[in-house]
XYZ file of C-alpha atoms in Angstrom:
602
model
C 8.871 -7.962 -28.784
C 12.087 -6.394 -27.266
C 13.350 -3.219 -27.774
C 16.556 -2.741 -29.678
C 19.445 -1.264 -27.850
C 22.578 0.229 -28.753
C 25.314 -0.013 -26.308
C 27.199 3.620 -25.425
C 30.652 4.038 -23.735
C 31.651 7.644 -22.330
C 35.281 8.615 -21.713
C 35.041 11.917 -19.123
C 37.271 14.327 -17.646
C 36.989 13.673 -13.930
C 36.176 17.516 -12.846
C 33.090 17.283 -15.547
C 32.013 13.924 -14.651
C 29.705 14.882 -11.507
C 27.801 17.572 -14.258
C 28.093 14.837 -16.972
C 26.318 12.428 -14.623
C 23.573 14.849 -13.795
C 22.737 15.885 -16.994
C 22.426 11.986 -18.101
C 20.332 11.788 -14.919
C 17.838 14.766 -16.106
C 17.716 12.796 -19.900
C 16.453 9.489 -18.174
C 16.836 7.055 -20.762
C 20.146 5.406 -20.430
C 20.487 2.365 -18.519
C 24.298 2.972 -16.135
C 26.062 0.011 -16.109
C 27.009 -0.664 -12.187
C 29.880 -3.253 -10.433
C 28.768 -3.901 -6.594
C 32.702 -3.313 -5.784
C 32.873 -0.247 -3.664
C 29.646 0.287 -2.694
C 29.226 -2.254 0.366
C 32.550 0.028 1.924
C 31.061 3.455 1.278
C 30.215 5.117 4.717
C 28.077 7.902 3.147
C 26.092 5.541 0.953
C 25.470 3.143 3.727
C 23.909 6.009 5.919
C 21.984 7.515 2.466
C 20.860 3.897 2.780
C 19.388 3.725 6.234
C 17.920 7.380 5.743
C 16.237 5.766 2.758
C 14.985 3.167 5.222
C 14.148 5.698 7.387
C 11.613 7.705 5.163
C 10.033 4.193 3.878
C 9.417 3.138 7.612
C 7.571 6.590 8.311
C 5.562 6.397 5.261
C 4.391 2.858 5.679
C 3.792 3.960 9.369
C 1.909 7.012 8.559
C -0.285 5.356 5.616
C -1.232 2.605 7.816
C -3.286 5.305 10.175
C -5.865 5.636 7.344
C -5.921 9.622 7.658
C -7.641 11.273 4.725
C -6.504 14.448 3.569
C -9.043 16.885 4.161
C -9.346 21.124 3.984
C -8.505 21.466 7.869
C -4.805 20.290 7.131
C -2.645 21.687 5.007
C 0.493 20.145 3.425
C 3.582 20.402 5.908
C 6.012 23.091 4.178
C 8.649 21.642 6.708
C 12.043 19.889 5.416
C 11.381 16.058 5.135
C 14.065 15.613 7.418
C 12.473 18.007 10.200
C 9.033 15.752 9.531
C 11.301 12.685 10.151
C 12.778 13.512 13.215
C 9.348 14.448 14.705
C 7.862 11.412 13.543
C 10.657 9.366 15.444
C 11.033 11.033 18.458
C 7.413 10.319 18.529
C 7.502 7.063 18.076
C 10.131 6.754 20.469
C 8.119 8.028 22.704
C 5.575 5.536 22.382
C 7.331 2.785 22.573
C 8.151 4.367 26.322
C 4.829 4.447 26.805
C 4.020 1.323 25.801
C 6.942 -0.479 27.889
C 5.937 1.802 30.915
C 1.949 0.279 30.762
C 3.565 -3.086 30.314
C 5.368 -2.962 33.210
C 2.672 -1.609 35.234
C -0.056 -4.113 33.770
C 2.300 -7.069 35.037
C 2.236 -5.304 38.822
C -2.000 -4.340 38.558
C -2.705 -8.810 37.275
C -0.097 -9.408 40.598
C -1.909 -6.667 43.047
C -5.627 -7.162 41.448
C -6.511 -10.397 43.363
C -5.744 -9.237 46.805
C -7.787 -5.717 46.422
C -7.682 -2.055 46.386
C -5.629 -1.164 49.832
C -3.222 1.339 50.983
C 0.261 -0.002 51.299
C 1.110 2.218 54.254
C -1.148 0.375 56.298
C 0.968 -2.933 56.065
C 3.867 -0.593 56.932
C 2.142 0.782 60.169
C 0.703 -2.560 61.212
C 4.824 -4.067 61.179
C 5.618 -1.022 63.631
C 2.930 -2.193 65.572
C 4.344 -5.603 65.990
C 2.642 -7.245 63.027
C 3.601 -9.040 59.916
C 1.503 -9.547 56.926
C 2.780 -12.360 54.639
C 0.967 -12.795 51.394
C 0.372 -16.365 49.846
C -0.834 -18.157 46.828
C -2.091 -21.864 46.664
C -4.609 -24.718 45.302
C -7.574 -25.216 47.240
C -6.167 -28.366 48.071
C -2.297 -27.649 49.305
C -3.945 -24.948 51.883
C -4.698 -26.369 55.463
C -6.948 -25.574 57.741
C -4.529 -25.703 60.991
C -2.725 -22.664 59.228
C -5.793 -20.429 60.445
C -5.002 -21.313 64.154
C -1.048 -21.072 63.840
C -0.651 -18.253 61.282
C -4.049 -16.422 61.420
C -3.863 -17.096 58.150
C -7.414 -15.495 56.246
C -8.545 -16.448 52.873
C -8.775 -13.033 50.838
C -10.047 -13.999 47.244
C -10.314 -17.082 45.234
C -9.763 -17.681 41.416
C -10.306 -20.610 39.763
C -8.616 -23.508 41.562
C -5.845 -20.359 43.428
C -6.532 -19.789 46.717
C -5.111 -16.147 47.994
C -4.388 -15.549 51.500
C -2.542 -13.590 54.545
C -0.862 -14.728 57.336
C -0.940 -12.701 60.197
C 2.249 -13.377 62.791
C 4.044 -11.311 65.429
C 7.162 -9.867 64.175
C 10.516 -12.396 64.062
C 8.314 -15.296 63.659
C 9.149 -17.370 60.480
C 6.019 -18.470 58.639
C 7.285 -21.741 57.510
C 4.564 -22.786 54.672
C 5.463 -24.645 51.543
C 3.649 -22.584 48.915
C 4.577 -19.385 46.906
C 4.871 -16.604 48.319
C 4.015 -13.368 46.758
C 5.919 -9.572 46.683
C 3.360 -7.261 46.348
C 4.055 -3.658 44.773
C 4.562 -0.881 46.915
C 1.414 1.189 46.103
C -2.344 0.841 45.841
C -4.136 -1.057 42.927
C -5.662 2.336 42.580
C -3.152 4.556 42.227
C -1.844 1.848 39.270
C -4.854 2.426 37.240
C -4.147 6.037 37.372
C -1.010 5.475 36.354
C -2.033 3.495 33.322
C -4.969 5.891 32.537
C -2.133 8.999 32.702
C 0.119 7.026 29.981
C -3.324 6.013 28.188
C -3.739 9.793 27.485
C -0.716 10.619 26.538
C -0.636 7.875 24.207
C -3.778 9.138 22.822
C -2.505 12.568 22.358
C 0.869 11.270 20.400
C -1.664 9.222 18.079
C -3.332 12.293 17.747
C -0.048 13.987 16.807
C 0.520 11.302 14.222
C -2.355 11.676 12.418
C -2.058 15.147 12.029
C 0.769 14.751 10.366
C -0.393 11.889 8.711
C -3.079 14.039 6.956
C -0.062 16.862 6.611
C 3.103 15.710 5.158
C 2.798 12.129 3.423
C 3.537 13.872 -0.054
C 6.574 16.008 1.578
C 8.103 12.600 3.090
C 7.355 10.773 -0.232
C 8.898 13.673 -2.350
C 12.380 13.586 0.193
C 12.091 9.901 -0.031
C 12.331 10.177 -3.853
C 15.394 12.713 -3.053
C 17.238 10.401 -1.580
C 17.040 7.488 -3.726
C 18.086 9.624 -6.516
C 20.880 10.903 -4.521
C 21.414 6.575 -4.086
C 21.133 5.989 -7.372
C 23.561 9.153 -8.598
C 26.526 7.654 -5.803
C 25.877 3.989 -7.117
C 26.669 5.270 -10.065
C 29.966 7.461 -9.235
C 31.783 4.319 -7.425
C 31.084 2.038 -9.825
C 32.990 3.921 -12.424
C 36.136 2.841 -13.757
C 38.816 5.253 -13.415
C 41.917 5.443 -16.012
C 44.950 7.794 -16.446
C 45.496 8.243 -12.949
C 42.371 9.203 -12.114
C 41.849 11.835 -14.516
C 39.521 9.898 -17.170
C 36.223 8.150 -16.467
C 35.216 5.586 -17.891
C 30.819 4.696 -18.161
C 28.917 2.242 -19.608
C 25.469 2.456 -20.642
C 22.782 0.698 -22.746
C 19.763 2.807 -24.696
C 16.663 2.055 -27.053
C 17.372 2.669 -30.389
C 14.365 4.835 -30.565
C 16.204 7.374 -27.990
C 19.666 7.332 -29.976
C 18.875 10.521 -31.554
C 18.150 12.432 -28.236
C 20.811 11.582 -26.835
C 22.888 11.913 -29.628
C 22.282 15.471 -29.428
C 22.983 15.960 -25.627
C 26.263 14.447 -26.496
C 26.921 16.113 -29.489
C 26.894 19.646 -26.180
C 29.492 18.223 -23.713
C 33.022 17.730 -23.334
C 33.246 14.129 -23.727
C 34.109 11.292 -25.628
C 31.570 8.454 -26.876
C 31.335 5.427 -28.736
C 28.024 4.049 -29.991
C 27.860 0.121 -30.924
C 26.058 -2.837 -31.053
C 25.300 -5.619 -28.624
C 27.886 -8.629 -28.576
C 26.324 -12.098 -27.318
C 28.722 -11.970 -24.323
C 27.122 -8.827 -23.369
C 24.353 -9.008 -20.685
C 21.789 -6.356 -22.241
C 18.627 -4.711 -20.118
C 15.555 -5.931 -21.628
C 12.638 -3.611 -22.295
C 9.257 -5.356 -23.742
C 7.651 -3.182 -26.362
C 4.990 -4.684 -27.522
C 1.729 -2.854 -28.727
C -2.130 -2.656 -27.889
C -3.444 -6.159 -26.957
C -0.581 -7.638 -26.658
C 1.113 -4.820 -24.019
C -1.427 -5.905 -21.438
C 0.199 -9.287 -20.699
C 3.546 -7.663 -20.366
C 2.603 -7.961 -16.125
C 1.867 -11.713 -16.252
C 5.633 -12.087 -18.304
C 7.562 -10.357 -15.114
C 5.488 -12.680 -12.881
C 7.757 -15.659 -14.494
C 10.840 -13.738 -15.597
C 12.213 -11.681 -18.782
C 13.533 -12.863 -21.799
C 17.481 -12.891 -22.950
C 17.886 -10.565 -25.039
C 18.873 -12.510 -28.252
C 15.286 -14.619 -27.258
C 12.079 -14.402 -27.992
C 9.812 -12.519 -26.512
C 6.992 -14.969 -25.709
C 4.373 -12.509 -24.603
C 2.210 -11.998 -27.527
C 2.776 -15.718 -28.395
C 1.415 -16.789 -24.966
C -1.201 -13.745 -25.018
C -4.604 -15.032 -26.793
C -4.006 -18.770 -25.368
C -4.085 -17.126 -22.198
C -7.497 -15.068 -22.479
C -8.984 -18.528 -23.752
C -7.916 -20.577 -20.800
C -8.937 -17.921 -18.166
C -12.310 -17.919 -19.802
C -12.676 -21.928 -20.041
C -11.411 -21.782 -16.346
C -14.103 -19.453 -15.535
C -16.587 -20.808 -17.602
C -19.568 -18.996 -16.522
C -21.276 -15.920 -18.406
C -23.029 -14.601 -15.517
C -19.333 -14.556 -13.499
C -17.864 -12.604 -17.327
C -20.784 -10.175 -17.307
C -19.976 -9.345 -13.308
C -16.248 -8.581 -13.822
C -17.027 -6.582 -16.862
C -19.524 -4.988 -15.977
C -18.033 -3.694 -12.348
C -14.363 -3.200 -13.543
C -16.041 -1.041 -16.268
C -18.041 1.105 -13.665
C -15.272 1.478 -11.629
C -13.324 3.226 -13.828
C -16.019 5.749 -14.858
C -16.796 6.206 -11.499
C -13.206 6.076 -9.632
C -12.262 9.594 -9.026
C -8.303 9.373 -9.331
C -7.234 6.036 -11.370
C -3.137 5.701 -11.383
C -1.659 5.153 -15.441
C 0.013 1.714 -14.321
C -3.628 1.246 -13.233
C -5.617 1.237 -16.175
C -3.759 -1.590 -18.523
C -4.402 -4.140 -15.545
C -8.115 -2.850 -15.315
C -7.829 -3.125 -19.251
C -6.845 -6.847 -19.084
C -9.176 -7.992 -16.282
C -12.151 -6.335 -19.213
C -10.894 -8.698 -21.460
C -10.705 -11.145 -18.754
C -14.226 -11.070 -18.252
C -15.216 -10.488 -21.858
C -13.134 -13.962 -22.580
C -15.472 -15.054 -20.063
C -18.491 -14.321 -21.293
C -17.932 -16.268 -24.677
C -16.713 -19.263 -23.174
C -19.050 -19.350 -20.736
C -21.899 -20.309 -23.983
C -19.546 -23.086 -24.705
C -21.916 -24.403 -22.030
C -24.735 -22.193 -21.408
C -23.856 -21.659 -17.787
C -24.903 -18.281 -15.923
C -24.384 -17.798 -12.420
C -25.427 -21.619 -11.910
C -28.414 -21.699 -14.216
C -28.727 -23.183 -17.691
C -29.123 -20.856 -20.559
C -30.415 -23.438 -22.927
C -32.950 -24.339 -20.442
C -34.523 -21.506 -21.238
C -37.025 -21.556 -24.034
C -35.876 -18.847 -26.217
C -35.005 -18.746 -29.767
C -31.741 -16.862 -29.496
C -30.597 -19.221 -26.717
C -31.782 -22.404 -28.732
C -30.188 -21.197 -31.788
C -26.650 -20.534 -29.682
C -27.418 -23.911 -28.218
C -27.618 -25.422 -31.496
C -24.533 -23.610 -32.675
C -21.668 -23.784 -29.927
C -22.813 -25.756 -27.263
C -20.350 -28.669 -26.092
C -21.218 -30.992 -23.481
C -18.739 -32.505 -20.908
C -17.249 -34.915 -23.168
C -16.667 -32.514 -26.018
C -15.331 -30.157 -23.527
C -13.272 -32.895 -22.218
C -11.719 -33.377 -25.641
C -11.489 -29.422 -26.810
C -9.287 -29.154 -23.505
C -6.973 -31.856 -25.229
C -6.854 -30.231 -28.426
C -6.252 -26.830 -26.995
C -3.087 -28.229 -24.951
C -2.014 -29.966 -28.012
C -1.649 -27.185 -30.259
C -0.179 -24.659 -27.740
C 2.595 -27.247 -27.519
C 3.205 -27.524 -31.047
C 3.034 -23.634 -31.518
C 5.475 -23.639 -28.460
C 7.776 -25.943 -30.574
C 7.253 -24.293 -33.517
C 8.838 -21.183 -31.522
C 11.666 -23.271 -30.092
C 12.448 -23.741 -33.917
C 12.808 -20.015 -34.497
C 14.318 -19.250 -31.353
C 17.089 -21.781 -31.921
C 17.602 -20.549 -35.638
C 17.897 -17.060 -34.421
C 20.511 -17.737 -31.594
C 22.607 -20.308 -32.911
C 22.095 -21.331 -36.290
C 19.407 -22.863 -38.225
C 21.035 -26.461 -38.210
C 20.644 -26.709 -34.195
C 16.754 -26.430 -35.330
C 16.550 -29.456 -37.146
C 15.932 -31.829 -34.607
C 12.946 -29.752 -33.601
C 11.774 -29.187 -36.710
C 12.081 -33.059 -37.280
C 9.712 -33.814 -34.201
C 7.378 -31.126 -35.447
C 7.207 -33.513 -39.038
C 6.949 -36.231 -37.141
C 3.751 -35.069 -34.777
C 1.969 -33.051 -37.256
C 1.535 -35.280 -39.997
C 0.193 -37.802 -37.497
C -1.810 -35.449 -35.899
C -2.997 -34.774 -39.603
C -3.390 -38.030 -40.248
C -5.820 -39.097 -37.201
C -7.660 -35.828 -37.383
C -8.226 -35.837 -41.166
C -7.575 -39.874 -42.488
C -8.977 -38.749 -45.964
C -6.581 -35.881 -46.251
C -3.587 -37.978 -45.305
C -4.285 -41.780 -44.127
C -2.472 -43.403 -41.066
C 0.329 -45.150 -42.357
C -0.169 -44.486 -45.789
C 2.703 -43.525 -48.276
C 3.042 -39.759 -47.618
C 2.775 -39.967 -43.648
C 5.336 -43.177 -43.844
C 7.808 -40.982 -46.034
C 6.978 -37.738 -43.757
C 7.689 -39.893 -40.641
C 10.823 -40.890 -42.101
C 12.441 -37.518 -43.357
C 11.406 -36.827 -39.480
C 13.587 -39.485 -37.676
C 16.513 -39.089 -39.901
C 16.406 -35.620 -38.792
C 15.737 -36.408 -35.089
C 18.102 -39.267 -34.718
C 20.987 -38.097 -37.369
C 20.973 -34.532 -36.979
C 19.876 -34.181 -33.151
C 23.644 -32.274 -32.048
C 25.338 -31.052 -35.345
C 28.622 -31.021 -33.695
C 28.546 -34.517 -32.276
C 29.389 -38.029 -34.527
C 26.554 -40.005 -35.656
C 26.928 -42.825 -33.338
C 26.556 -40.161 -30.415
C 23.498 -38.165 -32.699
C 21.602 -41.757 -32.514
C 22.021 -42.298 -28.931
C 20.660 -38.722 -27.819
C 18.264 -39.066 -30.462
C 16.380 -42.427 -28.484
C 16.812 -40.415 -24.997
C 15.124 -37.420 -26.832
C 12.317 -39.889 -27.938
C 11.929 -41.212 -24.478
C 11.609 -37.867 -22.766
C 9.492 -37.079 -25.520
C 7.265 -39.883 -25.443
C 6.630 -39.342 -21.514
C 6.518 -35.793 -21.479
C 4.558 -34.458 -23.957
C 1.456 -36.854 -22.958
C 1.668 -35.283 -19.378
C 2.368 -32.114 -21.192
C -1.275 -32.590 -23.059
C -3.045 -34.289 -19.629
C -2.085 -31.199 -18.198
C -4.557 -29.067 -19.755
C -7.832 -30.768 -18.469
C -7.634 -28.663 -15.851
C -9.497 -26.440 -18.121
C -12.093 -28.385 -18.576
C -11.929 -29.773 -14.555
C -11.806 -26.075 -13.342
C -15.124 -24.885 -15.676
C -17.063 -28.520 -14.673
C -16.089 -27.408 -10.702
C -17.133 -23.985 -10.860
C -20.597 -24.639 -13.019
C -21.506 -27.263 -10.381
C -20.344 -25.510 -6.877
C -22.772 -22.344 -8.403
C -25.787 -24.774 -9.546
C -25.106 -26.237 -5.558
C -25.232 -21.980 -3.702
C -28.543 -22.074 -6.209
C -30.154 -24.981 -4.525
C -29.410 -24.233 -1.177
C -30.740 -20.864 -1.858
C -34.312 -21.954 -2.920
C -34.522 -25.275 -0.053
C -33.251 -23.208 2.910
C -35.070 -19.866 2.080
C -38.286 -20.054 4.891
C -41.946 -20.399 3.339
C -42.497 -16.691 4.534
C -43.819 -13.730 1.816
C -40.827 -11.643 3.677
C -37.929 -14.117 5.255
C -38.266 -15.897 2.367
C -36.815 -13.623 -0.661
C -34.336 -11.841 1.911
C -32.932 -15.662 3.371
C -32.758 -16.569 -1.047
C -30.928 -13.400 -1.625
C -28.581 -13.792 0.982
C -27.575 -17.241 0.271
C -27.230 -16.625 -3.466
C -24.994 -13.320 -3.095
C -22.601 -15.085 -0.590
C -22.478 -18.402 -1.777
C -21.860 -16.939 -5.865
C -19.193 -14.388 -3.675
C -17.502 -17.637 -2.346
C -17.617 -19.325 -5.672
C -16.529 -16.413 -7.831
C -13.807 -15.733 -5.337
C -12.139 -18.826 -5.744
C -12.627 -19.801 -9.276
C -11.281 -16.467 -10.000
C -8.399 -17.182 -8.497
C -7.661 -20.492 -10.132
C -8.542 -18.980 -13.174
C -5.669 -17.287 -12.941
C -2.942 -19.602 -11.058
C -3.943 -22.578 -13.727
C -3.532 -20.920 -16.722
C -0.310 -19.290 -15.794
C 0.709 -22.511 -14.761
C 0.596 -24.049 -17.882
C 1.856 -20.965 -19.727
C 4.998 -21.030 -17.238
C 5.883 -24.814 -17.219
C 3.710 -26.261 -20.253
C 4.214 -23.685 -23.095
C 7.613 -22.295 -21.982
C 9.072 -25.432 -21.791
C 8.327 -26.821 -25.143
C 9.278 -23.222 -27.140
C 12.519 -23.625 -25.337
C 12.283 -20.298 -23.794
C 15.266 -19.716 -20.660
C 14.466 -16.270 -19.734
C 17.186 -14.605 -17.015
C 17.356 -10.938 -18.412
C 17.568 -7.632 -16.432
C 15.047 -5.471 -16.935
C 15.633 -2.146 -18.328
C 15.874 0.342 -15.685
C 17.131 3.745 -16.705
C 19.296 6.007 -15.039
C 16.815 8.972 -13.618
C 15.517 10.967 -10.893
């Protein structure tokens, strides 16, 4: 469900507004209604902005190290703005470095194939009347008549390169047609020095990070969390209309009804005026989901798609239990159930430090499993292996009881999809009654006449029989309400002609709508036979050795079931969400497109 708001408008005097503000700020429950005018032009947000940036850079930078905090460092009792500046100019730094090694890299791959030799001798050798020319050539472009004209010697080969000197008096021109090649001005050796020198001191800046890595992460988050709120507080002082010449400010704000009273009373304390009201439909109101227990858990999967209006249902404990079914029928294997039980539940007895917007996801991935586990007897499948196969009462008694084969599984699939959609339109029905009027229902409610009572009527002939009197007279009172009534404020001429457009869509559409779900069943019959597969290959390719033999078995089971589990998991979730998103949504009429409720705080 969503929360109930009340909408509040405060009239300030323009010397208490910056206190006013703050002490709303230190309450945290009213959402600030913001313009963007005047924010892109402020200078001083813009750089709060970048400094923001700034601290979110250095984090990510510093996290990424993987240093664990440990008794030999203790937390940084610097500014976060000293830590910053260290961590940049270090950076900075390094990215010398880094440029400085690349540079020298390029000149040690153009020095490396000629040798380690001292440049100064080339220099000597040209006073003595000598040039030394350096070349680079296929195998086939050089010639062997350049050994008698140029003294030309062969110094290394690599790969189909031929590198070579020419040796000439000095003034004479060494016409060759191949590249020729500048050589740097000092040894390969004193290169590699070079680059081990600026491999040091980047070792000892990495060293530096790390230190403070394992130092001041909390002190950079907590002046990260400084800024934004000093962000948030400016956001919220341009965006406020001014009257009276300035002197009066004008704010807007939206709260739960449950936090009325509390704030209430910090109102009732300053020197302003306030008006509390109710929501108009031309107001755009922050939506905050409130639902309870079970149902609060699936709150994650609605942001996935978007919120609800505010004047619309909220779909989430609608969509909730359908959900937990079709991720278990996805699944559809007990052993695969019992594992993510079973090691979610560990893990959080276990897990030293579990975060509170942790534990409902851990919470819903129990349930997950659990959903699992029952569905998973629908066909006796664990891990691969057959539980009915097995020769125990218990089993033969559950096999007896709920056991479906392929076909019935086929056809529960069906039946599942089917009645999600008429629950969806059921809640289209409501939704419609509740935001505009119950007579823009009746065309729904018409269809819903229309494809219940002949679902009754194939399902259950001796309850209701196919085409008899009653289904005839319900199928009636059904089209005069689809094909009369279908837009209350059009003519009837108009009412019958978007009344056989409705049928067509809904003649098309709602079969694919149905078709949709045997994914279900597709998904299970996939994953049940890809596991049986990993078990077969286990026990052929495991060697006929008392030792090789159990370890090769082992193996192949724990990777292959790994494989499987990893990807049916994952489709166990992407299907089902799938057909919540497009399926369900679309037949309860849902639109979605509201702002989450995000209060004004520190």
């Amino acid at each position: 469900m969503i929360a109930k708001m009340k909408k509040l408008t405060f009239l300030v005097f323009y010397k208490e507004y910056e206190d006013f503000l703050k002490g709303i700020r230190d309450l945290g429950v009213v959402h600030v209604v913001t313009k963007s005018q005047g924010s892109a032009e402020n200078v001083e947000l813009q750089d709060t902005l970048k400094l923001s940036a700034r601290y979110a850079s250095a984090i990510k930078m510093l996290q990424g190290l993987n240093v664990e905090k440990d008794g030999l460092h203790s937390d940084d009792s610097r500014k976060g703005e000293d830590i910053l500046a260290e961590i940049e100019s270090l950076q900075q730094k390094m990215q010398q470095l880094m440029h400085q090694k690349q540079l020298l890299d390029k000149e040690i791959a153009t020095l490396d194939p000629w040798g380690n030799f001292d440049p100064q001798n080339i220099t000597r050798l040209h006073d003595a009347g000598y040039n030394i020319s350096f070349f680079v050539c296929s195998e086939k472009q050089f010639k062997e008549e350049w050994t008698e004209m140029y003294h030309a010697t062969v110094i290394n080969t690599v790969g189909s390169k031929l590198y070579f000197i020419t040796v000439t008096p000095v003034g004479e021109v060494v016409d060759l047609d191949v590249e020729a090649v500048r050589l740097p001005e000092v040894s390969l050796d004193t290169l590699q020095h070079k680059v081990e020198d600026l491999t040091a001191m980047e070792t000892e800046i990495n060293g530096r990070l790390k230190n403070i890595a394992a130092s001041s992460i909390p002190g950079l988050q907590k002046a990260q969390a400084e800024v934004c709120s000093r962000i948030e507080f400016s956001k919220v002082v341009l965006n406020t209309d001014s009257l009276a010449d300035n002197k009066l400010m004008l704010l807007e704000g939206w709260i739960p009804v449950k936090q009325l009273e509390e704030v209430k009373r910090f109102l009732d304390t300053q020197e302003v005026y306030y008006e509390v009201s109710d929501p108009t439909p031309d107001d755009d109101v922050p939506i905050l989901l409130d639902n309870k227990g079970f149902f609060r858990l699936f709150e994650p999967i609605m942001r996935l798609y978007m919120l609800p209006k505010y004047n619309e249902l909220d779909l989430t404990p609608f969509f909730a239990p359908f959900f937990m079914l079709f991720f278990g029928l996805c699944l559809g294997d007990s052993g695969y159930g019992a594992f993510i039980l079973l090691a979610v539940t560990l893990y959080r007895l276990f897990a030293k430090k579990i975060s509170q917007s942790m534990k409902p996801i851990l919470t819903l991935v129990q349930l997950l499993g659990a959903a699992t586990m029952v569905c998973g007897l629908l066909t006796g499948t664990c891990f691969g292996f057959s539980l009915y196969d097995i020769h125990i009462p218990f089993f033969q008694h559950m096999k007896d009881t709920v056991f479906l084969d392929n076909q019935q599984m086929f056809n529960l699939s069906l039946i599942l999809g089917a009645v999600q959609i008429i629950f969806g339109m059921i809640l289209k029905a409501v939704n419609q009654t509740i935001q505009l009027g119950f007579k823009y229902a009746v065309d729904t409610i018409g269809w819903l006449f229309i494809l219940v009572s002949s679902a009754v009527a194939f399902a259950a002939p001796g309850l209701m029989p196919m085409g008899g009197t009653v289904h005839l007279v319900i199928l009636a009172i059904g089209a005069l309400m689809v094909y009369l009534y279908n837009s209350p404020d059009k003519n009837v001429f108009v009412n019958i002609g978007l009344g056989l457009w409705d049928s067509y869509n809904m003649a098309t559409g709602l079969l694919g709508d149905i078709l949709s779900y045997v994914r279900l069943f597709a998904l299970g019959l996939s994953g049940g036979i890809l596991a049986s597969v990993f078990n077969s290959l286990a026990e052929g390719m495991s060697p006929d050795n008392i030792i090789a033999g159990p370890i090769v078995m082992v193996l192949i089971f724990v990777i292959g079931h790994s494989i499987n589990m990893f990807m049916n998991v994952l489709g166990a979730m992407v299907h089902p969400m799938r057909l919540t998103f497009v399926e369900f949504f679309k037949n309860s009429g849902y639109e979605g497109g509201g702002k989450e409720y995000k209060p004004f705080k520190k």
